Amino acid sequence: MNPYLLGFRCLSCGELHAPDAVTYTCPEDGGNLDAVYDYVRIGREVAPTDLTQAPSRSIWRFGPLLPSPAPSGLPTPLTMLGNTPLYRAPRIEEALDVRAVWLKDDSRLPSSSFKDRASAMVVAQALATGREAICVASTGNAAGALAAMCAGTKLRAIVFVPEGTPEGKLAGILIHGATVYVVRGSYNDAVRIAGEACKKFGWYNRSTGTNPYTREGKKTAGFEIAEQLAHWTAERGFRAPDSVIVPLGDGNILSGVHKGFRELQQIGWIERMPRFIGVTAKLAPSLARTFTSVSETFDEIPSTTIASGISVDVPCDGVAALRAIRSSGGTVIEASDEDMLAAMSTLARDGGVFVEPACAAAYVGLVEARRAGFLRSSDEVVLQLTGSGFKDVRSAVRAAPQPHTITSLDDIQ
Ligand SMILES: *Cc1c(COP(=O)(O)O)cnc(C)c1O
Ligand SMILES: [Zn+2]
């Protein structure tokens, strides 16, 4: 076990549980847990260049800040994961009058979504603790990521997805050999059934919010962004932008990327935190409603958005996301389905990236935050891209123009 890992703190009661004492949520009150490390000791014993100059470019080079040992062995998608590109988007900068817009393209991970980072960490933990089967409830991408990260290992993947899951996502799960149960109900119904199934059959539960290791995988995107930004200004180590914009469903990606930056700051490797802007779907309103209040409790409100990646009735990691947004001086923006479809097309034409509607929400957030004056023209902004458009071709066809059908060259004007 990582000697710097101090334990898991409950986001509800604040108790720090020893690493071995907990598996999922707080035994006292069911609150979500958050891994805590000895940042002072890491700062003394580890140099930032130990991580950034490591020969491996995978997420496993951040070992002192990860809860599970790197899975050893051959260069499979699991052991090679990470180091996605950080693109600059000059056309978008011009159009919106923003100094710098960067796109962190996690649609380039092995299963074409950000969720690989989380699934890799949970699979590493499962391998380290001798598990045989892992289960997840998912809107599609977390399950595809779990199936891909289990491939080539001895672990069996069992997944629960809601009906209506885009067929590209379903195919991407099934092709890796996972067992798939389509639940007649919502994503949050699938979360409940998966939890019960894990108790009944003894499977390890990867579901977001339940499993504290997912955030630990997701924070590696924050490390990578800070590392890549420093690289582009010829600095060593890490550098923070002014703002990071993240699509938000359960809130685990946002709280994860935020945690990556916060840990770099706690160690003393960056000075200030970026502001975090979370973008939810207008038609999945639970988290945004709580954000406008002062509370940390969420109502379960049926989601009807086409953006499957952020279609949640109630956010499973909402408390962590709210605290990340509020403490960083950020905000929550709500994106309509129409705006997300239009944003898919803009990101593809002007940014060169083809993403799914949930991911395109980040671009809607950029436009709205700029219009509201929340972002200034002198700002440097990073959009966290989370999933490929190829897994939801139906939405892409709605967002894209029609092709020209021809018989001969005479048909071309
Ligand atoms: C899961 C997902 C999100 C949202 O992540 P949460 O942790 O649920 O907030 C955003 N975009 C895509 C493509 C996703 O699959
Ligand atoms: Zn607790």
mmCIF file with all atom_site columns, C-alpha atoms and ligand atoms in Angstrom, residues 10 12-14 17 26 28-29 31, ligand 2:
data_model
loop_
_atom_site.group_PDB
_atom_site.id
_atom_site.type_symbol
_atom_site.label_atom_id
_atom_site.label_alt_id
_atom_site.label_comp_id
_atom_site.label_asym_id
_atom_site.label_entity_id
_atom_site.label_seq_id
_atom_site.pdbx_PDB_ins_code
_atom_site.Cartn_x
_atom_site.Cartn_y
_atom_site.Cartn_z
_atom_site.occupancy
_atom_site.B_iso_or_equiv
_atom_site.pdbx_formal_charge
_atom_site.auth_seq_id
_atom_site.auth_comp_id
_atom_site.auth_asym_id
_atom_site.auth_atom_id
_atom_site.pdbx_PDB_model_num
ATOM   1  C  CA . CYS A 1 10 ? -16.014 11.036 5.241  1.00 0.00 ? 10 CYS A CA 1
ATOM   2  C  CA . SER A 1 12 ? -20.461 13.860 5.819  1.00 0.00 ? 12 SER A CA 1
ATOM   3  C  CA . CYS A 1 13 ? -19.085 13.478 9.373  1.00 0.00 ? 13 CYS A CA 1
ATOM   4  C  CA . GLY A 1 14 ? -15.429 14.362 8.707  1.00 0.00 ? 14 GLY A CA 1
ATOM   5  C  CA . HIS A 1 17 ? -10.969 6.149  8.434  1.00 0.00 ? 17 HIS A CA 1
ATOM   6  C  CA . CYS A 1 26 ? -18.629 5.810  5.633  1.00 0.00 ? 26 CYS A CA 1
ATOM   7  C  CA . GLU A 1 28 ? -21.246 5.507  10.349 1.00 0.00 ? 28 GLU A CA 1
ATOM   8  C  CA . ASP A 1 29 ? -23.475 7.545  8.058  1.00 0.00 ? 29 ASP A CA 1
ATOM   9  C  CA . GLY A 1 31 ? -21.254 9.600  3.422  1.00 0.00 ? 31 GLY A CA 1
HETATM 10 ZN ZN . ZN  B 2 .  ? -19.274 9.658  8.105  1.00 0.00 ? 2  ZN  B ZN 1
#
